[in-house]
Short mmCIF file of C-alpha atoms and ligand atoms in Angstrom, two decimals:
data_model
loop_
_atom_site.label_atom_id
_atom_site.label_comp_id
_atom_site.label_asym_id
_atom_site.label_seq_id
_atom_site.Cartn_x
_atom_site.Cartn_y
_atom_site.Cartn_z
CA UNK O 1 77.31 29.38 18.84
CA UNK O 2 77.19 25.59 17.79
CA UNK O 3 74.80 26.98 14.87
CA UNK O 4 78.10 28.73 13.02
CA UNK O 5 79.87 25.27 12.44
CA UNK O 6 79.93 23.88 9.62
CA UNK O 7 78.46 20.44 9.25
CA UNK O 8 81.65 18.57 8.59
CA UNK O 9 83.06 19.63 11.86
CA UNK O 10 80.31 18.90 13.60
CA UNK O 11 80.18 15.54 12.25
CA UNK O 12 83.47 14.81 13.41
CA UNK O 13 83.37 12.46 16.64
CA UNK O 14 85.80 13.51 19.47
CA UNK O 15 88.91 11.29 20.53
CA UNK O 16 88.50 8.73 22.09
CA UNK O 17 91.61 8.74 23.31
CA UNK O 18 91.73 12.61 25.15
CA UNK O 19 88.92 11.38 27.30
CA UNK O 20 91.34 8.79 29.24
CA UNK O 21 94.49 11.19 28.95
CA UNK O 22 91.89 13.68 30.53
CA UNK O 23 90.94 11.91 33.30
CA UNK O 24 94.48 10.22 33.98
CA UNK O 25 96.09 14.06 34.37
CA UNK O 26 93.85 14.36 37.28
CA UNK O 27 95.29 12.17 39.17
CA UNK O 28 98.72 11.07 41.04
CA UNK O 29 100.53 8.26 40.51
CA UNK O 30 99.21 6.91 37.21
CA UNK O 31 101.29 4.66 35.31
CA UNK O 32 100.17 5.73 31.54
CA UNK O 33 100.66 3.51 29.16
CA UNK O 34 98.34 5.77 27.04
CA UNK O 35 100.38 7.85 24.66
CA UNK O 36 101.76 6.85 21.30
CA UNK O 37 105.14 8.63 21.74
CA UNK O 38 108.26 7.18 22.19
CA UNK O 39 109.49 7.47 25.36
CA UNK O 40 113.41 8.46 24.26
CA UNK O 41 114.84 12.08 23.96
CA UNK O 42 115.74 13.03 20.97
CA UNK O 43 119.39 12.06 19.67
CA UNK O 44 121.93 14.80 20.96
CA UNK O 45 123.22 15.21 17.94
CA UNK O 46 120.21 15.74 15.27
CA UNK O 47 119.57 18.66 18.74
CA UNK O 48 122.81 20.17 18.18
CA UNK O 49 122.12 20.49 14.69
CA UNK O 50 118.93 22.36 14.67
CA UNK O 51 120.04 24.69 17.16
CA UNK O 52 123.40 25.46 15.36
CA UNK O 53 121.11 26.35 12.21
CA UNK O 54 119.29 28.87 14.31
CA UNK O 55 122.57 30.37 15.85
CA UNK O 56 124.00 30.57 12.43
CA UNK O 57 120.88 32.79 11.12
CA UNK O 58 118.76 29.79 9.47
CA UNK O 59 115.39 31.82 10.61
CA UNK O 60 113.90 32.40 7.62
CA UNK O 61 110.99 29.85 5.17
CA UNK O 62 112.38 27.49 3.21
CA UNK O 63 111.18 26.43 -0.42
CA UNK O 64 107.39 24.96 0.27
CA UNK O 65 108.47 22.08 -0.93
CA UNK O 66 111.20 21.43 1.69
CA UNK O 67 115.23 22.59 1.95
CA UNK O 68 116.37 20.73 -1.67
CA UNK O 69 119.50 18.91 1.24
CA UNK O 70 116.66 17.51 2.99
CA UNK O 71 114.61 16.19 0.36
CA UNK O 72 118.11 14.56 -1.40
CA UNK O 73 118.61 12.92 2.00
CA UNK O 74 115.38 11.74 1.95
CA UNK O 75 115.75 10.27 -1.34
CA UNK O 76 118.79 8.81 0.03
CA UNK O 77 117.21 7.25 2.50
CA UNK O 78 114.16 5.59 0.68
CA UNK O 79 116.71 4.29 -1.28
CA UNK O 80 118.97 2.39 1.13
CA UNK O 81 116.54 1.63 3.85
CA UNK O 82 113.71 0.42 1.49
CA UNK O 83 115.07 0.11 -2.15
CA UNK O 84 112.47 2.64 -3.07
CA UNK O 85 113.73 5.57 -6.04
CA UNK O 86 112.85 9.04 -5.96
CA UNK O 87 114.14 12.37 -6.73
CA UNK O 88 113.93 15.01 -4.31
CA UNK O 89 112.21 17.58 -6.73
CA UNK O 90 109.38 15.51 -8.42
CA UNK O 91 108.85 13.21 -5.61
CA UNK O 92 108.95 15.07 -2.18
CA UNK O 93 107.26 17.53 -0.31
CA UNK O 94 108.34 17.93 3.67
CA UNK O 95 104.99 18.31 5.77
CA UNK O 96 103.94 19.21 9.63
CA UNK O 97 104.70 15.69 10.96
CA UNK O 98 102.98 12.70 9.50
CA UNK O 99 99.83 14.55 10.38
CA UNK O 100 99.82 17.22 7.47
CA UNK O 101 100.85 14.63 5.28
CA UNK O 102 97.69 12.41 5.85
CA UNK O 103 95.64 15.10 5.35
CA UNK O 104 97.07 16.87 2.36
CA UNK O 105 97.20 13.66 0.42
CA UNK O 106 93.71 12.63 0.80
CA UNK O 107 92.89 16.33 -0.12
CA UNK O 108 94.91 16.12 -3.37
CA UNK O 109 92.84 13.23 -4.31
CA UNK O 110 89.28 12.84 -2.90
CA UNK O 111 85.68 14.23 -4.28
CA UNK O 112 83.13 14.78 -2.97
CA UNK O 113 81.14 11.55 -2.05
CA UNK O 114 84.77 9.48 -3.35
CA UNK O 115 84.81 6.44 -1.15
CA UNK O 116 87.77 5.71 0.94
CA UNK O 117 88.54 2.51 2.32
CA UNK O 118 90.16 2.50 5.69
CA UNK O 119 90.82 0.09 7.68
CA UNK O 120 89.52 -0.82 11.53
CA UNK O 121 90.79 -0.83 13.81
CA UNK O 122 93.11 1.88 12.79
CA UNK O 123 95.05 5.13 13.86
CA UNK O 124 92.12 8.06 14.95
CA UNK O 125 93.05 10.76 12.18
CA UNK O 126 92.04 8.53 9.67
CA UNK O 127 88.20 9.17 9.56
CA UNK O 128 88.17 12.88 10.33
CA UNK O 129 91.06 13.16 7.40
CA UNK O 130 88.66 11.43 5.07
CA UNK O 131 85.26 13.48 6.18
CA UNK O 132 86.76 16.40 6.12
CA UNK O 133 88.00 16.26 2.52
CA UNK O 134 84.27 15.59 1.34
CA UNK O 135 85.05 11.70 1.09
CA UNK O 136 83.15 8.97 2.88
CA UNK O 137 84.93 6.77 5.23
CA UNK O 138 84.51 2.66 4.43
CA UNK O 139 85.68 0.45 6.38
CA UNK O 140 87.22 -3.23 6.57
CA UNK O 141 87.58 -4.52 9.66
CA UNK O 142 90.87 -6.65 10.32
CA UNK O 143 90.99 -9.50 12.79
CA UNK O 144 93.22 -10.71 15.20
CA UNK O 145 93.18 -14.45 14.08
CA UNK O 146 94.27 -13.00 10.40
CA UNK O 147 97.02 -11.07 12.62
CA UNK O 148 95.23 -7.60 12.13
CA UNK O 149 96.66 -8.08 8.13
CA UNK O 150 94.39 -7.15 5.39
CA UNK O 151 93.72 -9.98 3.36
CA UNK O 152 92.50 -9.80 -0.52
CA UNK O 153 88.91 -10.90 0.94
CA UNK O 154 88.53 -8.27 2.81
CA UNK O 155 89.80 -5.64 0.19
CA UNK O 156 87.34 -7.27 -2.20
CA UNK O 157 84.50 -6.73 -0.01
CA UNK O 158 84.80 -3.26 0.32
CA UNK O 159 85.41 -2.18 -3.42
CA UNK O 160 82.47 0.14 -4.99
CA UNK O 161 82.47 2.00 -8.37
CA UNK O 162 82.78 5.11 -5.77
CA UNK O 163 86.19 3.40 -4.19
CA UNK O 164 88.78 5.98 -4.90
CA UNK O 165 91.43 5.04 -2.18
CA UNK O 166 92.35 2.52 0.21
CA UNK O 167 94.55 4.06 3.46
CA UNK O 168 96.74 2.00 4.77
CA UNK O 169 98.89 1.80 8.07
CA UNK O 170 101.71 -0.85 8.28
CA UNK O 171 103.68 -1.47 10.73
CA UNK O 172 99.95 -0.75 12.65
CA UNK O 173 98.78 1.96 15.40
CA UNK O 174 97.15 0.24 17.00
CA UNK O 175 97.72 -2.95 17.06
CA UNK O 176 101.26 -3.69 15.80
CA UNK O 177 100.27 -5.36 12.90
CA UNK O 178 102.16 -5.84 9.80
CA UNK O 179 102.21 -6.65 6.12
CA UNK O 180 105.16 -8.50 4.50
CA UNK O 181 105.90 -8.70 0.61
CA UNK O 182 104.39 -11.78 0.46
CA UNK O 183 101.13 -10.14 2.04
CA UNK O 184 101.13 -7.26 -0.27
CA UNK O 185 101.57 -9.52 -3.36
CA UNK O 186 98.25 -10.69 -3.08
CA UNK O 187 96.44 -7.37 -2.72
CA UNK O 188 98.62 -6.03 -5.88
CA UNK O 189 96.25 -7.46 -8.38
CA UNK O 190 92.96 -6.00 -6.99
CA UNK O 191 94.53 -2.64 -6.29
CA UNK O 192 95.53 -2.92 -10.07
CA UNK O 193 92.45 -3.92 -11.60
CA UNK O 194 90.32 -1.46 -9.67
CA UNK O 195 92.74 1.30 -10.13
CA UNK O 196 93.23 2.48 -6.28
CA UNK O 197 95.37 4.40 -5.08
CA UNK O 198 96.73 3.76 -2.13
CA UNK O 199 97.73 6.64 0.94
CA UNK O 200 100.46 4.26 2.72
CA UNK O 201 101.37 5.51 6.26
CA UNK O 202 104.45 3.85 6.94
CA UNK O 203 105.57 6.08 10.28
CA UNK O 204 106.31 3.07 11.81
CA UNK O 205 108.52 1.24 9.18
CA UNK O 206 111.42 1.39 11.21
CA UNK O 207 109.74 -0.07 14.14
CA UNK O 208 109.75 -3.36 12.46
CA UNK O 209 110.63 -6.97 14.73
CA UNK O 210 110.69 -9.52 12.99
CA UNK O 211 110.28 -9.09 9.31
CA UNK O 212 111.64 -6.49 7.01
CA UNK O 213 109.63 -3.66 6.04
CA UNK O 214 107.85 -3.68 2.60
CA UNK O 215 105.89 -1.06 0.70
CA UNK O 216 103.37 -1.31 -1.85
CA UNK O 217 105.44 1.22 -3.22
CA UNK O 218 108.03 -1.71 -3.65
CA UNK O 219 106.01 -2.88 -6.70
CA UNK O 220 106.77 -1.74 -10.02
CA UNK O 221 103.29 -2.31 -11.83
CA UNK O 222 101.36 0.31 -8.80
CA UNK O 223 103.96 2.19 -7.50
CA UNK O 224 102.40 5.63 -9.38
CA UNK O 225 99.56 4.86 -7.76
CA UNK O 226 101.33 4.61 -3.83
CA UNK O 227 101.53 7.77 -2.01
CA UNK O 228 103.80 6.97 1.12
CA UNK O 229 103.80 9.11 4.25
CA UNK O 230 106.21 8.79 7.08
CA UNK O 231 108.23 11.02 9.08
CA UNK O 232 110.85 11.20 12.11
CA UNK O 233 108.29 11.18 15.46
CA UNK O 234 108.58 7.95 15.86
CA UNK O 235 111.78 6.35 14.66
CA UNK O 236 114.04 9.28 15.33
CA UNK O 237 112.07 10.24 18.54
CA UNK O 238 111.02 13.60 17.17
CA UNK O 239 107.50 13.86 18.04
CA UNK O 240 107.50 17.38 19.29
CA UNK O 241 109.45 18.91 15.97
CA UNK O 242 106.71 18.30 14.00
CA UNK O 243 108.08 16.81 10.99
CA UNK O 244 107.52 14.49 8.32
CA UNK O 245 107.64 13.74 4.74
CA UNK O 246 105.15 12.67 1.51
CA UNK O 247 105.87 10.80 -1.40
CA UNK O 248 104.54 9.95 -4.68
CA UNK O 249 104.37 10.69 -8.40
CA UNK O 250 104.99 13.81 -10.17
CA UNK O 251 101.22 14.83 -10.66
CA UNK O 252 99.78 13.84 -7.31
CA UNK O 253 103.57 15.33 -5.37
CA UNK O 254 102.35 18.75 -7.39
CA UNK O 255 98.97 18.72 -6.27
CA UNK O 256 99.56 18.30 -2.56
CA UNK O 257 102.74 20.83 -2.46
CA UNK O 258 99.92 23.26 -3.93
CA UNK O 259 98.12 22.66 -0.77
CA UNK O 260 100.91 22.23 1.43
CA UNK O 261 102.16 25.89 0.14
CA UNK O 262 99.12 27.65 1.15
CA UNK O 263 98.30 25.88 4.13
CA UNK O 264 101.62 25.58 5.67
CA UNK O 265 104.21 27.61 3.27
CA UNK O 266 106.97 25.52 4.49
CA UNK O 267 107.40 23.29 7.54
CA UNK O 268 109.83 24.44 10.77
CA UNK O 269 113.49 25.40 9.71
CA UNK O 270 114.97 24.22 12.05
CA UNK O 271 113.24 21.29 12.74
CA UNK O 272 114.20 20.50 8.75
CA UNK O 273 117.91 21.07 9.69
CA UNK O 274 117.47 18.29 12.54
CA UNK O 275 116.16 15.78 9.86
CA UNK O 276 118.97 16.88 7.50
CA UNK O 277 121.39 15.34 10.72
CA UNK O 278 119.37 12.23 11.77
CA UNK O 279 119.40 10.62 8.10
CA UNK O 280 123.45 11.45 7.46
CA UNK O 281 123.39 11.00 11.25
CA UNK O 282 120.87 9.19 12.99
CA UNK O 283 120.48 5.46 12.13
CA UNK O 284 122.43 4.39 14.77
CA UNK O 285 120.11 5.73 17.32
CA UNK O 286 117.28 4.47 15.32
CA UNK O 287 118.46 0.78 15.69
CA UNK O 288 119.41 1.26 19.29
CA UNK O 289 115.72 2.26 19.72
CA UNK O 290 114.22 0.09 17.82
CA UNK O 291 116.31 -3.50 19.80
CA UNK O 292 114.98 -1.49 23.18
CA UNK O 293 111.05 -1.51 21.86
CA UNK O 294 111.95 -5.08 20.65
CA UNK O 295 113.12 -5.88 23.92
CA UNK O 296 110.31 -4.54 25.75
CA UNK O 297 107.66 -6.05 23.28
CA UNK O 298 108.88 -9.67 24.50
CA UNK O 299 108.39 -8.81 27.92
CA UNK O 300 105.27 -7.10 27.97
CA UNK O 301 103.50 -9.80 25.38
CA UNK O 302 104.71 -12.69 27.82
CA UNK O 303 103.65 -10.43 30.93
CA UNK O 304 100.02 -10.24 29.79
CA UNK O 305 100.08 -14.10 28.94
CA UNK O 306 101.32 -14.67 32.34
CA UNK O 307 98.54 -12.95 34.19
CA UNK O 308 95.97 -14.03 31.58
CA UNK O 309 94.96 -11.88 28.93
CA UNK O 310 96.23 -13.37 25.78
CA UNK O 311 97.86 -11.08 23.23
CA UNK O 312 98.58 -11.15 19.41
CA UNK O 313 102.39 -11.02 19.47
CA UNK O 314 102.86 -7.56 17.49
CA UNK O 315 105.21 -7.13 14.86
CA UNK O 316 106.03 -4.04 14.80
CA UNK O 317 105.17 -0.27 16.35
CA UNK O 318 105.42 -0.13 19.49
CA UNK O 319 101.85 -0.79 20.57
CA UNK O 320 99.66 -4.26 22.24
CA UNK O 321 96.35 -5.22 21.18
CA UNK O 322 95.37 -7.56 24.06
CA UNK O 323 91.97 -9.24 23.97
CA UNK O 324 90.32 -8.59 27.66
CA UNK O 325 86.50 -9.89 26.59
CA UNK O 326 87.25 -12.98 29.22
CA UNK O 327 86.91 -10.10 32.17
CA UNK O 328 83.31 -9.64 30.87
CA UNK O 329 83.48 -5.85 30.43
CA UNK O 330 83.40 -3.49 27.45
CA UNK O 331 86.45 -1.88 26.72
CA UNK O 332 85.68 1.32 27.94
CA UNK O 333 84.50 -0.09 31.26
CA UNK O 334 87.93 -1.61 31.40
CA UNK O 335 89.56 1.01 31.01
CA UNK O 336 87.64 3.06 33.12
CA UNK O 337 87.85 0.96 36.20
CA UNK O 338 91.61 -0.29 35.53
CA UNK O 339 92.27 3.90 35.25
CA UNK O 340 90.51 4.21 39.16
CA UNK O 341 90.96 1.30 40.75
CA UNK O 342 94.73 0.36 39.98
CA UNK O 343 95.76 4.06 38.09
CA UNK O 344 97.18 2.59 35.04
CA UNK O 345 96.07 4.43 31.86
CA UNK O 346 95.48 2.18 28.79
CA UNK O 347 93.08 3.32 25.76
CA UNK O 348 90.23 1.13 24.80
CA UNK O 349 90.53 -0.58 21.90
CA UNK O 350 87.19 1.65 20.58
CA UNK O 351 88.94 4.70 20.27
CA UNK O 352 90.13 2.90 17.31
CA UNK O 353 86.38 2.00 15.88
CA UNK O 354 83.70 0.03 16.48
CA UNK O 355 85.90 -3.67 15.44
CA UNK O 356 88.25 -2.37 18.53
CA UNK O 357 85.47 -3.52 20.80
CA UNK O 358 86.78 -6.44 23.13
CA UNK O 359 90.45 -4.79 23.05
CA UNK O 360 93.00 -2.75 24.55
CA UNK O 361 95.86 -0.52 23.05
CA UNK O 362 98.90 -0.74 25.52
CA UNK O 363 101.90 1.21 24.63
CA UNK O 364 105.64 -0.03 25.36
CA UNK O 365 107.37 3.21 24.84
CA UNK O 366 107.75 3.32 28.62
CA UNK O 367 110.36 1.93 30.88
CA UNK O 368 110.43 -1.51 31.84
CA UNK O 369 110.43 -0.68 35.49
CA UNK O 370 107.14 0.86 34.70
CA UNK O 371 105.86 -1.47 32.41
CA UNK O 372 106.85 -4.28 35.56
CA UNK O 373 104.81 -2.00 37.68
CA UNK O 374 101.71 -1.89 35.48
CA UNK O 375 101.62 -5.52 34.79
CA UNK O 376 101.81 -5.76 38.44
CA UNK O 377 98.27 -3.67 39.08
CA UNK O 378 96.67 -5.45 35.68
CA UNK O 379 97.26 -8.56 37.31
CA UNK O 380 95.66 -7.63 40.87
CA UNK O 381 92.86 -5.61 38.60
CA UNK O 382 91.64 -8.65 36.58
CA UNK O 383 91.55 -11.06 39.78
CA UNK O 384 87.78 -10.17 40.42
CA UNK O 385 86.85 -11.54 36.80
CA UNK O 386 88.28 -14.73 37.21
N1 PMP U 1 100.26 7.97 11.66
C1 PMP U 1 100.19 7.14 12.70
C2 PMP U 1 99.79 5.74 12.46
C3 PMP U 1 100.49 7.58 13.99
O1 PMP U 1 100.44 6.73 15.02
C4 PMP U 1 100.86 8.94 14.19
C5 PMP U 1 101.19 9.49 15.55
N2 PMP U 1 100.55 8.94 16.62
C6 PMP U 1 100.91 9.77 13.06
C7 PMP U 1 100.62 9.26 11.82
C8 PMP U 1 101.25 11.22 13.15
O2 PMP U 1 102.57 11.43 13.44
P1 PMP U 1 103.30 12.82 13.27
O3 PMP U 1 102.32 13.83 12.80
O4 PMP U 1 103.85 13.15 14.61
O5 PMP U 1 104.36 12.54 12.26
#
C-alpha cells in the first residue's frame, strides 16, 4: 500500500528515539533514562480542578481560541514570569501541548520551498514540522565548546534569500543548553536585517539553573517578528493533558487560530481548567520541581565526570549531553550495547541529527536512587574501553 502515501510522509525519517524505547520495553529491569517527561505527578491541586470542571458540567468546546480565563492567566503569566505583554484576545491561541503549537506556527508561515533554519542537534519534531509544511529544513550545527549556544557566526552562515525562519529551542532538548540576554543581543541585529522570524520554543523556560530565562521576544525592535511556544508538560508536570499555548502578533496569532480551529476546534476542557489552576495556583510546585531537577543535575554531571565521560554542565531542561567518543563507539553502538549489556536506556545523541554523533542524551527526570543505580552500570559498562 506504500504506493498511496504521499511523498512528504514518506520522506519523513522515523524516531530515532522509539527504536531504543522499543527495545528497552522488552525487557526487565531497565533503568530508562530515555524519556523526556518529568518524572513528578501532577500537582493535586491543578487535578482537583479539572475534575471539579467536569463534575460541574464543563463538557462541552470552548472558543478555538482557548477559555478567554485561561488566555488572561496566560497573559498574566508572561507578564510576571518573563516581563513579556500580551492580551489574551490578539495574542493567544491554546494548542494540543507544545506539539500543535510547533506545527501550526510553521504552517501559518512557511511556502513552499521557504527555508527554515533549525538548529542541530535539536528536539525530533523539528524537521518533520518543517517538511511537512512544504519548507526545507537548514541546519546549523551548535557545539559543545560554544556550550550548544547559537552564536551570530553560525546564524550568518546559514542565511539564504529563501531563509524565512529560524526555530529555536532554549532552555535545549537535548542538550540543556541555553541562551542568556546577553546571547540573544548579538543575534538581534541579523534577525533584524534579514527580516526572520523566529518560532521560539521555550517549553523549558522554567527549567532554568543558573541564569534567568530570556526571550527574543524580550526585545522591543523584533518582538512582532517572535512567535513563542510553550506549555505546562514540562514545568507543571502535565505531559499527559496535552496542553500548551502560542504566542505572537495579531496577524500571524489569526492565521494559526484559523488552523488551529479546523484542525483541533479547541484543545481539552478540562485539561484548560487545570492550566486555569496551575498559573493562579501552581508556581509553587513549579519551583519545588525545578530545585529537585537542579539538584539532580549536580549529581548526575559530577557522576559522569567521576567515572569518565566528561559532560557540558547543562543549564537548563532537564537533559545531559555527555561526550562518549573516548569509548571508541558510535552512538548508536553505545547505546545499543549499554541497553543489553548493563539495561540502562539512554538515546543516542543521533536521534537528534547527524552533529549528535559522538553524544548521548541522558535524562534526570528520574529518581536519584535510580540515577545512583545507572551511573553505577555506566561505570562497569565503559571499563572495557579504557
Ligand atoms: N518542544 C520540546 C523541545 C520538547 O522537548 C517537547 C516534549 N518532549 C515538546 C516541545 C512537546 O511538548 P508538549 O507537546 O507535550 O507540550
Amino acid at each position: 500500500m506504500e504506493q498511496y502515501l504521499s511523498d512528504k510522509v514518506k520522506a519523513i525519517k522515523p524516531s530515532g528515539i522509539r527504536k531504543f524505547f522499543d527495545l528497552a520495553s522488552a525487557m526487565d529491569d531497565v533503568i530508562s533514562l530515555g524519556v523526556g517527561e518529568p518524572d513528578f505527578d501532577t500537582p493535586w491541586h491543578i487535578r482537583e480542578a479539572a475534575i471539579y470542571s467536569i463534575e460541574s458540567g464543563k463538557t462541552f468546546y470552548t472558543a478555538n481560541q482557548g477559555l478567554k480565563e485561561l488566555r488572561v492567566e496566560i497573559c498574566r503569566y508572561m507578564k510576571r514570569r518573563f516581563q513579556l505583554d500580551y492580551q489574551p484576545d490578539a495574542n493567544v491561541v491554546v494548542t494540543v501541548g507544545g506539539s500543535e503549537g510547533i506545527d501550526i506556527a510553521l504552517r501559518a508561515i512557511v511556502n513552499p520551498g521557504d527555508e527554515v533554519i533549525l538548529m542541530q542537534p535539536n528536539y525530533v519534531a523539528y524537521e518533520p514540522g518543517v517538511q511537512l509544511a512544504g519548507g526545507k529544513p537548514v541546519f546549523v550545527e551548535l557545539k559543545e565548546e560554544d556550550q550548544f549556544k547559537l552564536t551570530p557566526e553560525a546564524l550568518r552562515s546559514a542565511i539564504t534569500p529563501k531563509t524565512k525562519a529560524v526555530l529555536l529551542n532554549f532552555p535545549s532538548n537535548p542538550t540543556g543548553g541555553v541562551m542568556t540576554y546577553e546571547d540573544y543581543e548579538k543575534l538581534v541585529p541579523i534577525i533584524e536585517a534579514h527580516h526572520l522570524i523566529v518560532i521560539s520554543d521555550e517549553i523549558y523556560a522554567e527549567l532554568s539553573y543558573d541564569t534567568k530565562h530570556a526571550s527574543l521576544a524580550n526585545f522591543p525592535s523584533i518582538k512582532d517578528q517572535v512567535i513563542l511556544i510553550s506549555g505546562f508538560s514540562k514545568a507543571f508536570a502535565m505531559t499527559g493533558w496535552r496542553l500548551g499555548y502560542v504566542i505572537a502578533n495579531e496577524t500571524f496569532t489569526k492565521a494559526m487560530n484559523k488552523i488551529h480551529q479546523f484542525i483541533i476546534m479547541s484543545a481539552p476542557t478540562a485539561a484548560q481548567y487545570g492550566a486555569i489552576e496551575a498559573l493562579r495556583h501552581g508556581e509553587e510546585h513549579v519551583e519545588e520541581m525545578r530545585a529537585s531537577y537542579q539538584n539532580r543535575r549536580n549529581f548526575i554531571v559530577k557522576g559522569f565526570e567521576r567515572i569518565g565521560l566528561p559532560t557540558h554542565m547543562p543549564q537548563g531542561a532537564f537533559y545531559i549531553f555527555p561526550c562518549i567518543k573516548s569509548t571508541g563507539l558510535t552512538s548508536e553502538e553505545f547505546c545499543e550495547r549499554l541497553l543489553t549489556e548493563q539495561k540502562v536506556a539512554v538515546v543516542p545523541g543521533t536521534a537528534f541529527g547527524e552533529a549528535g554523533e559522538g553524544y548521548i542524551r541522558v535524562s534526570y527526570a528520574a529518581s536519584l536512587e535510580q540515577i545512583k543505580t545507572a551511573l553505577e552500570r555506566i561505570a562497569v559498562f565503559i571499563q572495557q574501553f579504557r
